[in-house]
Coordinates of C-alpha atoms and ligand atoms in Angstrom, one line a residue:
Chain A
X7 CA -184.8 19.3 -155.1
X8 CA -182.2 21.2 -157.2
X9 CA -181.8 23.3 -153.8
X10 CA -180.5 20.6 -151.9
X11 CA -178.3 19.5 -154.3
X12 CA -177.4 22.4 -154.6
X13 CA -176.5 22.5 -150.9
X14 CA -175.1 18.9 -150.8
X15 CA -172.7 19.9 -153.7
X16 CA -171.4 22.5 -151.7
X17 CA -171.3 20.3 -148.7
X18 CA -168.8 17.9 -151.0
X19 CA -166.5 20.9 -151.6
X20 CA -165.7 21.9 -148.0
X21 CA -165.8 17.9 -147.5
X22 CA -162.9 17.3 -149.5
X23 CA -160.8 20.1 -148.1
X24 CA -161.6 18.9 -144.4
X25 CA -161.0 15.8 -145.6
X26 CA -156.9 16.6 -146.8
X27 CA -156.8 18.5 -143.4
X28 CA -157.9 15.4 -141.1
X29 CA -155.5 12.9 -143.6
X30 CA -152.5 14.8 -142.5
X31 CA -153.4 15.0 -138.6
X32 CA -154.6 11.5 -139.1
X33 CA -151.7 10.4 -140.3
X34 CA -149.2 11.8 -138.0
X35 CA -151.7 10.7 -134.8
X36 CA -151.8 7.0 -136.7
X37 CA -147.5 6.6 -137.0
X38 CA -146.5 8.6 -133.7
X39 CA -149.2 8.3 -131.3
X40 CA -149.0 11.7 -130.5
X41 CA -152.2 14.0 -131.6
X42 CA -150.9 17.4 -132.9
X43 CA -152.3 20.5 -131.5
X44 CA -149.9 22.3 -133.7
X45 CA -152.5 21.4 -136.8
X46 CA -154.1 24.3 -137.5
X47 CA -151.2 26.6 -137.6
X48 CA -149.4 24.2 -140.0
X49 CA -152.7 25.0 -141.9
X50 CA -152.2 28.7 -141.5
X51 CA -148.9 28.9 -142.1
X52 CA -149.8 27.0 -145.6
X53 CA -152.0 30.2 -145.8
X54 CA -149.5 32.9 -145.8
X55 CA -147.0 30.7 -147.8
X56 CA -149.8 30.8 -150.6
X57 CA -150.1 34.7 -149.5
X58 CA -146.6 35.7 -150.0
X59 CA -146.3 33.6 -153.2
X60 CA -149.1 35.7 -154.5
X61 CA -148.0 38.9 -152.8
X62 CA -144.7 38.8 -154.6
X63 CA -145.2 37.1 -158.3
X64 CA -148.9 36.8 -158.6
X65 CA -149.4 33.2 -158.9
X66 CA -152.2 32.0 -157.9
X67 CA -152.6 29.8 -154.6
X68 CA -153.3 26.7 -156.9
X69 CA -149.8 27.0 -158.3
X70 CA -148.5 27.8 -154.7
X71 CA -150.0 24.8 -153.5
X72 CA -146.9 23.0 -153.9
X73 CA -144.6 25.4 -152.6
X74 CA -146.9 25.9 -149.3
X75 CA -146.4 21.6 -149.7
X76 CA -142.7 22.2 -149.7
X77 CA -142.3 24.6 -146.9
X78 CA -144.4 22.8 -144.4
X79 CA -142.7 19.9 -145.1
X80 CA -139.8 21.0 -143.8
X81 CA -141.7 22.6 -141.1
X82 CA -142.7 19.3 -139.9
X83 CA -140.0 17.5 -140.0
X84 CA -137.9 20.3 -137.5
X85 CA -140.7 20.2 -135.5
X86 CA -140.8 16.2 -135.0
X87 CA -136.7 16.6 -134.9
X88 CA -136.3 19.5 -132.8
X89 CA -139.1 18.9 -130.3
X90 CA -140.5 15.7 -130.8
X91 CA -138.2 13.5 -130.6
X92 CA -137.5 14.7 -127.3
X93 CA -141.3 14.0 -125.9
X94 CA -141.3 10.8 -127.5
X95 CA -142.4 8.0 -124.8
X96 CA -143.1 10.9 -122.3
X97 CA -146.6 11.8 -120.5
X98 CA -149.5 12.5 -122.9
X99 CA -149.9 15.9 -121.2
X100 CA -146.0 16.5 -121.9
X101 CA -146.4 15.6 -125.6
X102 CA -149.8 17.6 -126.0
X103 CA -148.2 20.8 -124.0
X104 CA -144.9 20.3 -126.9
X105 CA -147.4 20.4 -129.7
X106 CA -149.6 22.7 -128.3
X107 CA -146.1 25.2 -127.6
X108 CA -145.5 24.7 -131.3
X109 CA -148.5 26.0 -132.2
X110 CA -148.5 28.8 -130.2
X111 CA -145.2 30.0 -131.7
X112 CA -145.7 29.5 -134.8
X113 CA -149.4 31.8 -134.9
X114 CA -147.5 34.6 -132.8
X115 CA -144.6 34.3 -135.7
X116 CA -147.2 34.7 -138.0
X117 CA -148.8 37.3 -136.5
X118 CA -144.9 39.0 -136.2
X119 CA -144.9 39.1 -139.8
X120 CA -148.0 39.7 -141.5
X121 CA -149.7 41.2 -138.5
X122 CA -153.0 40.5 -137.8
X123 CA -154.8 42.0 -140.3
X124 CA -157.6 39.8 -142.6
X125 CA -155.8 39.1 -145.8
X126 CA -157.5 37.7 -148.7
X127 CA -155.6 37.1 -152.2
X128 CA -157.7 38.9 -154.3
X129 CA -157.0 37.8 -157.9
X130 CA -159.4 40.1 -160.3
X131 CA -156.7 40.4 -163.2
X132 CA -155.7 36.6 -163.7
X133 CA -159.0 34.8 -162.9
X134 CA -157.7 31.7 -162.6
X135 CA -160.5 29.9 -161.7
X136 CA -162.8 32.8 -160.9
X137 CA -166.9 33.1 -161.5
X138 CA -169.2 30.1 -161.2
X139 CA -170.2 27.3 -163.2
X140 CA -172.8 25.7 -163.7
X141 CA -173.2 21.9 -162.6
X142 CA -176.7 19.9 -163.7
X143 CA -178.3 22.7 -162.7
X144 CA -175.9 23.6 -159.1
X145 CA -174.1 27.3 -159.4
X146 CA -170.9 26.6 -158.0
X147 CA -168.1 28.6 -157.3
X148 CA -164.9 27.6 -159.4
X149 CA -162.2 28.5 -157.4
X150 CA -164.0 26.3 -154.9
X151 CA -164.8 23.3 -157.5
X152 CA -161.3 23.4 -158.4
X153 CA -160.1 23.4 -154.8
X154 CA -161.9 20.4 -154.0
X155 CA -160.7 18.7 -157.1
X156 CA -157.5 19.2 -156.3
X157 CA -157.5 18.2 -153.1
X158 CA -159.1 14.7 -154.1
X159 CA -156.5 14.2 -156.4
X160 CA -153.7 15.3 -153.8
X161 CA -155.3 12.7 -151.1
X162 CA -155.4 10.2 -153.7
X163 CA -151.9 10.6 -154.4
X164 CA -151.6 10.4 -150.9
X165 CA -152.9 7.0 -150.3
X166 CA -151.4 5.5 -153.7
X167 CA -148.4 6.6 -151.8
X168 CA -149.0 4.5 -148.6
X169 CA -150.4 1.3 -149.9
X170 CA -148.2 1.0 -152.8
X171 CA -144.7 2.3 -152.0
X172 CA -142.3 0.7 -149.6
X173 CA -141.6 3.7 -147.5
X174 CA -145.7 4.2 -147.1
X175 CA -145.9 0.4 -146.1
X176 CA -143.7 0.4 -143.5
X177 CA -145.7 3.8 -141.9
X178 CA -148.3 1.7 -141.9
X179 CA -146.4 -1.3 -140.1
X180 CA -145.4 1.8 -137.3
X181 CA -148.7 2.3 -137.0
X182 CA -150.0 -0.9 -136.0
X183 CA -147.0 -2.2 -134.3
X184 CA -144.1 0.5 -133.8
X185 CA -142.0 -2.6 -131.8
X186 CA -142.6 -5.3 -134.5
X187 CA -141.9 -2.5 -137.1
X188 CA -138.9 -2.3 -135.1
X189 CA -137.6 -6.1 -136.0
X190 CA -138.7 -5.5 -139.3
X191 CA -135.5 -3.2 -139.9
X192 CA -137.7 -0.5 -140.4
X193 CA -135.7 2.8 -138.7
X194 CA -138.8 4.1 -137.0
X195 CA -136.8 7.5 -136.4
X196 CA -136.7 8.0 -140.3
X197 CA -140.5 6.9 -140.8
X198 CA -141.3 9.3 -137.9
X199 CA -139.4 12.1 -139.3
X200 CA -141.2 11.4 -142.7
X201 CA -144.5 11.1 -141.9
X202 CA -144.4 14.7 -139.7
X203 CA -143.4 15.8 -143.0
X204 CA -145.7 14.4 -145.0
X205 CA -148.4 15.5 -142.3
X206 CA -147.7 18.9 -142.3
X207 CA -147.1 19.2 -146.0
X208 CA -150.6 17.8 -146.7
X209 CA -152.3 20.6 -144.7
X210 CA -149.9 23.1 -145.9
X211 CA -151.2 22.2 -149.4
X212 CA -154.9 22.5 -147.9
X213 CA -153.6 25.7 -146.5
X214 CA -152.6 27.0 -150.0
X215 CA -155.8 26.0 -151.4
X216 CA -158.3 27.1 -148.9
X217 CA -156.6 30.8 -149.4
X218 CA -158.0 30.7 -152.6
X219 CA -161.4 31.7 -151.0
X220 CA -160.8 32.5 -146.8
X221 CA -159.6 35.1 -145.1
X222 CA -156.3 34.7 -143.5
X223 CA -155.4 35.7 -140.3
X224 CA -153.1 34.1 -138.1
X225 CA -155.9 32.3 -135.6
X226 CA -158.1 30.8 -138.9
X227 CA -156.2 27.4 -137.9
X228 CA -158.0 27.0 -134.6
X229 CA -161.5 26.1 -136.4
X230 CA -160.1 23.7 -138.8
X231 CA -157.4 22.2 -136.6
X232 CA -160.9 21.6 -134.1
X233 CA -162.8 19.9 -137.3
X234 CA -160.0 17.8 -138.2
X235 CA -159.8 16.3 -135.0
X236 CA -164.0 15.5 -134.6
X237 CA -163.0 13.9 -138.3
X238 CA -160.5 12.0 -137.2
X239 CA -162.5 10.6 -134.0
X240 CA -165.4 10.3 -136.4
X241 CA -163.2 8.4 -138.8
X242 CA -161.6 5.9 -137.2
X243 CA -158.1 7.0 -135.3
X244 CA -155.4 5.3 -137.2
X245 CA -157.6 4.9 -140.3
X246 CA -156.6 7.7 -143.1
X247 CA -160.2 6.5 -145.3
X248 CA -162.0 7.2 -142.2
X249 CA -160.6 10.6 -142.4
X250 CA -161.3 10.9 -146.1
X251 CA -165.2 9.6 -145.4
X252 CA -165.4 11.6 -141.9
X253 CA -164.5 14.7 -143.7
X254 CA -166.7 14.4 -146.7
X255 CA -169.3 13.6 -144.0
X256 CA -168.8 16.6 -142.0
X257 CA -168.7 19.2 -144.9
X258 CA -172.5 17.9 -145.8
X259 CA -173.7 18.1 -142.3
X260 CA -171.7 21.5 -141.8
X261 CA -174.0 22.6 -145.3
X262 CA -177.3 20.9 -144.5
X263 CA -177.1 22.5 -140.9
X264 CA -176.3 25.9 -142.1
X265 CA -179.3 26.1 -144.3
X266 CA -182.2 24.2 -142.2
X267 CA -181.2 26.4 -139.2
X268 CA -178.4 28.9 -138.5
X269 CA -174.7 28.7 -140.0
X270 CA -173.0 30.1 -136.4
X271 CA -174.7 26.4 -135.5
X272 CA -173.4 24.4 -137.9
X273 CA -170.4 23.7 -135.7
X274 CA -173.3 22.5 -133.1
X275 CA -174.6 20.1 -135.2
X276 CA -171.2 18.7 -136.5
X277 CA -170.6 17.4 -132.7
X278 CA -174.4 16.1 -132.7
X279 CA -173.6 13.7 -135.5
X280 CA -170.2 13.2 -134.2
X281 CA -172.0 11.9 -130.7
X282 CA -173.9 9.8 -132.4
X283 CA -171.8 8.0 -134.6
X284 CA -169.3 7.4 -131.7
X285 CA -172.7 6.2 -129.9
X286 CA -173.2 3.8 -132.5
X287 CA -169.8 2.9 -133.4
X288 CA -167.2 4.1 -130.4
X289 CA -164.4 3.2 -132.6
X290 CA -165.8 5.5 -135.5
X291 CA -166.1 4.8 -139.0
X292 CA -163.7 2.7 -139.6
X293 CA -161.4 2.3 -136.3
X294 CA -160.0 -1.2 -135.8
Chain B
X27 CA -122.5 -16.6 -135.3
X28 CA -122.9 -15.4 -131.8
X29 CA -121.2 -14.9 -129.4
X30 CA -122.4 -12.7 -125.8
X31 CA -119.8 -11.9 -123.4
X32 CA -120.6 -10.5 -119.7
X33 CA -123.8 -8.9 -120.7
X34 CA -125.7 -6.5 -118.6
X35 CA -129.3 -5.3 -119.3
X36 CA -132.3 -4.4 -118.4
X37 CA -134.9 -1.9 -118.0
X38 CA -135.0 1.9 -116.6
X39 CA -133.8 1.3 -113.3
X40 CA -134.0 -2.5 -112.9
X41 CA -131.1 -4.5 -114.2
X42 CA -132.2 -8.1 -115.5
X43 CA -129.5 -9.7 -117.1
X44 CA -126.3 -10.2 -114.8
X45 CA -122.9 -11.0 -116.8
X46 CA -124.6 -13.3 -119.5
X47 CA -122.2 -15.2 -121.3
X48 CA -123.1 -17.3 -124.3
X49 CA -122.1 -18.8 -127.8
X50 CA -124.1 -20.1 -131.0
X51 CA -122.2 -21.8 -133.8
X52 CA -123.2 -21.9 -137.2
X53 CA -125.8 -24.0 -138.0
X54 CA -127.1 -25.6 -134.9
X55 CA -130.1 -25.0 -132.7
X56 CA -129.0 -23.4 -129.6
X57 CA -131.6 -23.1 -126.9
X58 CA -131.9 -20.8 -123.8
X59 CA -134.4 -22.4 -121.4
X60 CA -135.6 -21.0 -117.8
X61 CA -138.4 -20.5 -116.0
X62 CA -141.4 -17.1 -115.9
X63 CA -139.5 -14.2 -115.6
X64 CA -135.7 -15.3 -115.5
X65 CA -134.8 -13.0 -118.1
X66 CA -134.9 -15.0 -121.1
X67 CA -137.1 -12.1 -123.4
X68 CA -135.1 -9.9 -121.5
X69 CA -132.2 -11.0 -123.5
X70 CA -133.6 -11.3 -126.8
X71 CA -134.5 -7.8 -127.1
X72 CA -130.9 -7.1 -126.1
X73 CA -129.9 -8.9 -128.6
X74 CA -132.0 -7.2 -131.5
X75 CA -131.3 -3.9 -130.1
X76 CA -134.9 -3.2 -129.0
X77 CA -133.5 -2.9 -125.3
X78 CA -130.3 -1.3 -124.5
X79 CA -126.8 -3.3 -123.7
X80 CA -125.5 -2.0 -120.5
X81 CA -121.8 -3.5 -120.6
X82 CA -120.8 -6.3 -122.2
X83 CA -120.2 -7.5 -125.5
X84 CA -122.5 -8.9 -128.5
X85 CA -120.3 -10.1 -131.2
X86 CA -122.1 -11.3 -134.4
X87 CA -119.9 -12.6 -137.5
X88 CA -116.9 -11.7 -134.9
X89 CA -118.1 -7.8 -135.3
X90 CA -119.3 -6.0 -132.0
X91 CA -123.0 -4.7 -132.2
X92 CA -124.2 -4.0 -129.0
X93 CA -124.1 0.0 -129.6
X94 CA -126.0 -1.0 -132.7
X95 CA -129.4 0.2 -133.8
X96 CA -131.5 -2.4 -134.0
X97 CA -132.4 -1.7 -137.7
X98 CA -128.4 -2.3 -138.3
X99 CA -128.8 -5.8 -136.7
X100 CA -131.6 -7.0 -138.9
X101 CA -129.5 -6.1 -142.5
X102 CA -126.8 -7.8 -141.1
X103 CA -129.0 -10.8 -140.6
X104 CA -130.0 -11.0 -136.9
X105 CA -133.9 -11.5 -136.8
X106 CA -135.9 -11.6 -133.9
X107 CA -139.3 -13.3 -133.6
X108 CA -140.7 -11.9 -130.7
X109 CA -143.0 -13.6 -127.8
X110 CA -146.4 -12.8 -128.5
X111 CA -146.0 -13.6 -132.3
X112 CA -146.4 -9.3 -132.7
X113 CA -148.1 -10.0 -135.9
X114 CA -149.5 -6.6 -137.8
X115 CA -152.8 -8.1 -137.3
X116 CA -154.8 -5.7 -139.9
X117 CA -153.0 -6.6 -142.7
X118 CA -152.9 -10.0 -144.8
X119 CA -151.1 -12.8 -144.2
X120 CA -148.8 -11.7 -147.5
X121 CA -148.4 -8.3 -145.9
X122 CA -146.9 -9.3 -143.3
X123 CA -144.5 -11.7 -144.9
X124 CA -144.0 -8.6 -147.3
X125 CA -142.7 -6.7 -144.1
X126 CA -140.6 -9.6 -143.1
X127 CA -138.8 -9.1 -146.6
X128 CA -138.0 -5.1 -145.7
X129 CA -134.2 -5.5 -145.7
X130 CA -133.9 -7.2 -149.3
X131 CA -133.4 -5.4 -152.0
X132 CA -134.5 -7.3 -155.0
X133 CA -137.9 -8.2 -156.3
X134 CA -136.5 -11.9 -157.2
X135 CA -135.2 -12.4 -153.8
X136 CA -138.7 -11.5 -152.5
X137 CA -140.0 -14.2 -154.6
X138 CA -137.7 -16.1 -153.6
X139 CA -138.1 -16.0 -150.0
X140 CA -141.9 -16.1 -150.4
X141 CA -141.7 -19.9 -151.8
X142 CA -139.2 -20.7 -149.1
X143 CA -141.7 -19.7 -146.8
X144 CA -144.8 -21.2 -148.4
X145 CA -142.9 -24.3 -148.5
X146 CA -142.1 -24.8 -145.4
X147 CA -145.4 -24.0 -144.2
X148 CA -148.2 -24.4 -147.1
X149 CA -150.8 -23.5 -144.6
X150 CA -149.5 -19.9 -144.7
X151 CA -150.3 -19.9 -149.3
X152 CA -154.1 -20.8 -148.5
X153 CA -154.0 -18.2 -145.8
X154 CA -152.1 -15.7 -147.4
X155 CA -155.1 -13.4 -148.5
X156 CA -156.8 -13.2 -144.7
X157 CA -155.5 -10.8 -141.9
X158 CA -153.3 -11.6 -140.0
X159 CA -155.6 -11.2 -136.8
X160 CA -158.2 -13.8 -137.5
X161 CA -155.7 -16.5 -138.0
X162 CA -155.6 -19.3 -135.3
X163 CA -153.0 -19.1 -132.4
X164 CA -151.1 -21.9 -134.6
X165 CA -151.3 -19.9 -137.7
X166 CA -149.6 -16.5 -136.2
X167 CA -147.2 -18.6 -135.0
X168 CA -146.3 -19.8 -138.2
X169 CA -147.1 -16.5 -140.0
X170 CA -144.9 -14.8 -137.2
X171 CA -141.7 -17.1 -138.3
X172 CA -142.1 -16.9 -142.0
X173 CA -142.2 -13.9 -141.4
X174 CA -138.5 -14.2 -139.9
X175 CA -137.6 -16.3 -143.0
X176 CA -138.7 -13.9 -145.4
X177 CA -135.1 -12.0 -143.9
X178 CA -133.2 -14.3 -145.1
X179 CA -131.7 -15.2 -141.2
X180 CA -128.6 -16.0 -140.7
X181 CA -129.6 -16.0 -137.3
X182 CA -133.0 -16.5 -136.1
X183 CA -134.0 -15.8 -132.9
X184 CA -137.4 -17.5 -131.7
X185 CA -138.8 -16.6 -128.0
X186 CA -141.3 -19.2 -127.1
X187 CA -142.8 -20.2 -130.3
X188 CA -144.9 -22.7 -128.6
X189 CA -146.7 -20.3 -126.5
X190 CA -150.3 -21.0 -126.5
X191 CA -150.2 -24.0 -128.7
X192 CA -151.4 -27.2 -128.3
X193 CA -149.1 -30.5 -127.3
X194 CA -149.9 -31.5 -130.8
X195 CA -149.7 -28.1 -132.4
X196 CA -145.7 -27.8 -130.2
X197 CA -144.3 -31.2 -131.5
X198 CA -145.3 -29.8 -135.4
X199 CA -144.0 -26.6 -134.4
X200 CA -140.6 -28.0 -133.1
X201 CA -140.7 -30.2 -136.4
X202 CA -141.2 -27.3 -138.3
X203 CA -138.1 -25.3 -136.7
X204 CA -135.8 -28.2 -137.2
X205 CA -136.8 -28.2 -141.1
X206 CA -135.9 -24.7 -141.5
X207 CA -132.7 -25.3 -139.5
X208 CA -131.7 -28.3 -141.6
X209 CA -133.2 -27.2 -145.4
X210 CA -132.5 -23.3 -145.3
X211 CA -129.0 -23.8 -143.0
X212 CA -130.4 -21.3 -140.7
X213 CA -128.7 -21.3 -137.2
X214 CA -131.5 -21.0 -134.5
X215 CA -131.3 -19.6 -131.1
X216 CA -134.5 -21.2 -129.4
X217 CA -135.7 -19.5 -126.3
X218 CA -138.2 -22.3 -124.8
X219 CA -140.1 -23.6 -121.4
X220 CA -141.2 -26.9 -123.1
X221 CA -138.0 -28.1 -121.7
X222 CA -138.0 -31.8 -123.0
X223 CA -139.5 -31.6 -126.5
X224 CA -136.5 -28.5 -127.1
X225 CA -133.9 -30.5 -125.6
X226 CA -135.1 -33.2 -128.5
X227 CA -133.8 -30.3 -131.2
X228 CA -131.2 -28.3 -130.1
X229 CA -127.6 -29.3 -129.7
X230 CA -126.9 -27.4 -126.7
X231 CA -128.6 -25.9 -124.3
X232 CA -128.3 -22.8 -121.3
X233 CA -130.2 -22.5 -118.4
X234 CA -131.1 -19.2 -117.5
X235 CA -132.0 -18.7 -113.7
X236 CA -132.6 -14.8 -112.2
X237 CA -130.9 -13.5 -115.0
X238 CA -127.7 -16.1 -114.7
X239 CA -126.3 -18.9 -116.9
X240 CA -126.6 -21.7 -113.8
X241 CA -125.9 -24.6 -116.1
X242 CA -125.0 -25.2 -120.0
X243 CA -124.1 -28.3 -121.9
X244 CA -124.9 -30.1 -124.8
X245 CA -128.4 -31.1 -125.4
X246 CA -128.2 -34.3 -124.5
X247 CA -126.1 -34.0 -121.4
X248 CA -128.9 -31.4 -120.3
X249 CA -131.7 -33.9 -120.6
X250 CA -129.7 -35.6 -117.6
X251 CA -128.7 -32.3 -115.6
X252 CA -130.7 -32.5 -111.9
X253 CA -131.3 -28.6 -111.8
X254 CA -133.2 -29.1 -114.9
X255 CA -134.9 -32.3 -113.7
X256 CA -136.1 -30.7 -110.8
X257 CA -136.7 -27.6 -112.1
X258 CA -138.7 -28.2 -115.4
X259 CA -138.9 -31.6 -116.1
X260 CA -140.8 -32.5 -112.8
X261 CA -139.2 -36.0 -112.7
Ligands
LIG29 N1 -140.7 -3.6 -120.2 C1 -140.3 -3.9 -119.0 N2 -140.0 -2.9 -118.0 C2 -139.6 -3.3 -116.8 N3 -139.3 -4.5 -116.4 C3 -139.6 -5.5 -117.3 C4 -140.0 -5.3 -118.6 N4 -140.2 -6.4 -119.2 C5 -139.8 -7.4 -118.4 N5 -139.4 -6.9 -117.2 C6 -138.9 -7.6 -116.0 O1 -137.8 -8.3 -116.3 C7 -137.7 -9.6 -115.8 C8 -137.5 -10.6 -116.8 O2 -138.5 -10.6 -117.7 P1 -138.5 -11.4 -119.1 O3 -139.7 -11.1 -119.8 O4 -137.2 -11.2 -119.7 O5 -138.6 -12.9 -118.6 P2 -138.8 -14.3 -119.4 O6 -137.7 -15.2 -119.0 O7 -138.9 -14.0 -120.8 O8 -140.2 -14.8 -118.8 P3 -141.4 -15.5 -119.6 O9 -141.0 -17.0 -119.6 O10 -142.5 -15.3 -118.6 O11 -141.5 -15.0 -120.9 C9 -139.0 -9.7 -115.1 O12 -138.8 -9.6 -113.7 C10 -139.9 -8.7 -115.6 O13 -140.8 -8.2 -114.7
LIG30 MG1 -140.3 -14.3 -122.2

């Protein structure tokens, strides 16, 4: 009994860091339209942002979070203005192959700087957040705990952001009518722009945090940016608390797998409960 | 208000609308009538800036905004309800007259505008919590104009607001237009097929055939026009 909570407490922790990941590809998919194959090397380059902070001051990747947040905001928003933009209305395929391009550029950049050696921010000295505690009886890993506490608190920021704010309202009105949202006076250029931004800076911040315990390399995105997209099927497209209950989901599964059988198979049974929910509910969890 | 001059538009390739020419004063109810297809949505959007002008001029207030984005168009007071209704069906009823209100500025306007709305239609207040999408056809329809009043117009474009509605559901709806027309001094330009009962409201009227004016006049005069008796009254 205090095993599987054990596991299922674990299962929560990578479920709240998949869960930030899918929020920011849901979020672009749900204003645009256009699904971002780019993803996981947004996530990445969150990585190395949290890498170099630490590299050259010693902060910890908590503290960089919001830095990584910073820089891949900015990333997003050039990539929506500089490529984008230009694929908007065009060919699925033409739109995948732009995001896809953008991807590929930025792991090779990555890979141009930090080569492609495994990094991992090794922070003996300051252990911020290092060791394990103890929770009713779970040992759990801190740096972990406090990874997936923070990211809770950064998706529910996230949403406050969205429901409440006028900016987030009208993202929403894009999403479920871009034309109406038109004769709104909403400038759908400016809530496009924004939301890559906010999109990317989510899973740079997810970046930041997840280097807090994984290795970086300049493919690790390919993994996530593959979860986060069963999560957002799973979810609901278009629905940022499908995301948030898809990712949760999948961390569980992804833990409960590993130990009943194999961990190389957890990946296996992640699309097994993804089949079946889309079985029993094609739109996902909650997909209008 | 309005005034169109020789427009040209239309869509990649096809050109709909062939040297339009048209005027709406302030105040009245203008309406564009024609049949499926003559162009008359096709113009709307040109109006709002949602499709592009290809020559011609759009003067509103006696300023050109043809090159305008269409965002422009709706601070300045232009507002386009859109066939279909176009409703953001997931959210409530109050959302999407919240939407409506995206170009004003002040909370008290907001407020403002809201009871305006809920005035005029009190249906819209005891529906205001439920989405959008599971209101009746009659409902969107009204949900889809407020929504256009919670802009504060000073234009207010409606394509087909009787689409899909009942006889007895139009005449209410007509009745309802004319009130927001005559109570909030809103100047309408009505895009319609239910030729007689619009012909009952407006002031004056432009036919709209294959993407040409063929015959304008006041309202009245209209009602006695023989294109439009043959062609849509079916006397
Ligand atoms: N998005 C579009 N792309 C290409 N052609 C279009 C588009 N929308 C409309 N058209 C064409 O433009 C012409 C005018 O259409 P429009 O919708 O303006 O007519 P309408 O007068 O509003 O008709 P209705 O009474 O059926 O609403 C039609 O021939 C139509 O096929
Ligand atoms: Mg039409």
């Amino acid at each position: 009994m205090e095993l599987l909570f054990q596991i299922i407490l674990n299962g929560l922790i990578w479920g709240s860091i998949y869960a930030l990941i899918a929020i920011g590809l849901s979020l672009i998919w749900g204003v645009m339209d256009i699904v971002n194959f780019a993803h996981g090397d947004f996530l990445v380059v969150g990585m190395y942002v949290a890498y170099s902070v630490f590299a050259a001051t010693q902060l910890d990747p908590l503290i960089a979070a919001p830095i990584a947040g910073i820089v891949l905001f900015v990333v997003g928003m050039l990539t929506y203005y500089l490529i984008i933009r230009r694929v908007e209305g065009a060919s699925l395929l033409i739109q995948i192959v732009a995001t896809f391009a953008v991807g590929l550029f930025l792991k090779n950049l990555m890979q141009f700087i930090f080569k492609t050696d495994y990094l991992l921010i090794k922070d003996e000295q300051q252990s911020f957040f290092s060791g394990s505690v103890t929770l009713f009886g779970a040992d759990i890993n801190s740096a972990q705990l406090a990874t997936a506490v923070i990211s809770i608190i950064v998706a529910g920021i996230f949403f406050v952001f969205v429901y409440n704010t006028r900016t987030g309202r009208s993202m929403l009105a894009v999403s479920e009518n871009p034309y109406a949202a038109k004769l709104m006076g909403i400038n759908i250029t400016k809530i496009n722009v924004i939301a890559w931004g906010l999109g990317a800076a989510i899973v740079g911040i997810s970046g930041a945090l997840l280097s807090k315990f994984y290795y970086i390399f300049p493919t690790a995105g390919a993994h996530f940016g593959l979860l986060s997209f069963i999560i957002v099927a799973m979810g609901g497209f278009k629905s940022m608390w499908g995301a948030l209950v898809a990712g949760i989901t999948v961390g569980v599964v992804e833990a409960l797998a590993s130990f009943a059988s194999n961990s190389s198979l957890k990946v296996a049974f992640v699309f097994l409960v993804y089949i079946v929910v889309v079985l029993i509910r094609p739109k996902g969890f909650l997909g209008k | 208000m309005l005034e169109i001059n020789n427009l040209c538009s239309g869509y990649r390739g096809v050109q709909v609308l062939n040297e339009v020419s048209l005027n709406v004063p302030k105040g009245e109810i203008i309406t564009l009538i024609g049949a499926n297809g003559a162009g008359k949505t096709t113009m709307m959007r040109t109006l709002s800036g949602t499709v592009e002008t290809m020559s011609g001029t759009i003067l509103f207030q006696g300023k050109p905004i043809e090159f305008r984005p269409t965002h422009y168009r709706v601070e300045k007071g232009l507002i386009h309800c859109p066939e279909g209704r176009e409703l953001f069906p997931n959210m409530t009823v109050e959302e999407n007259l919240l939407l409506g209100a995206y170009t004003i500025k002040t909370k008290d306007k907001i407020r403002e505008n809201f009871e305006k709305v809920y005035n005029v239609f009190p249906r819209l207040y005891e529906r205001k919590s439920q989405r959008a999408g599971t209101l009746s056809g009659g409902e969107q329809q009204m949900c889809a104009i407020g929504r256009g009043v919670m802009a504060d117009p000073k234009l207010l474009i409606l394509d087909e607001p009787s689409l899909g509605l009942s006889p007895k559901l139009t005449e209410e709806m007509f009745v309802l237009i004319m009130q927001i027309n005559q109570t909030l001094k809103t100047t309408i330009l009505l895009v319609e097929q239910k030729v007689a009962d619009t012909l009952e409201i407006a002031t004056y009227g432009y036919v709209l055939q294959t993407g040409r004016i063929v015959a304008e006049g006041p309202a009245a005069e209209l009602k006695n026009n023989s294109i439009i008796h043959k062609a849509y009254l079916g006397i």
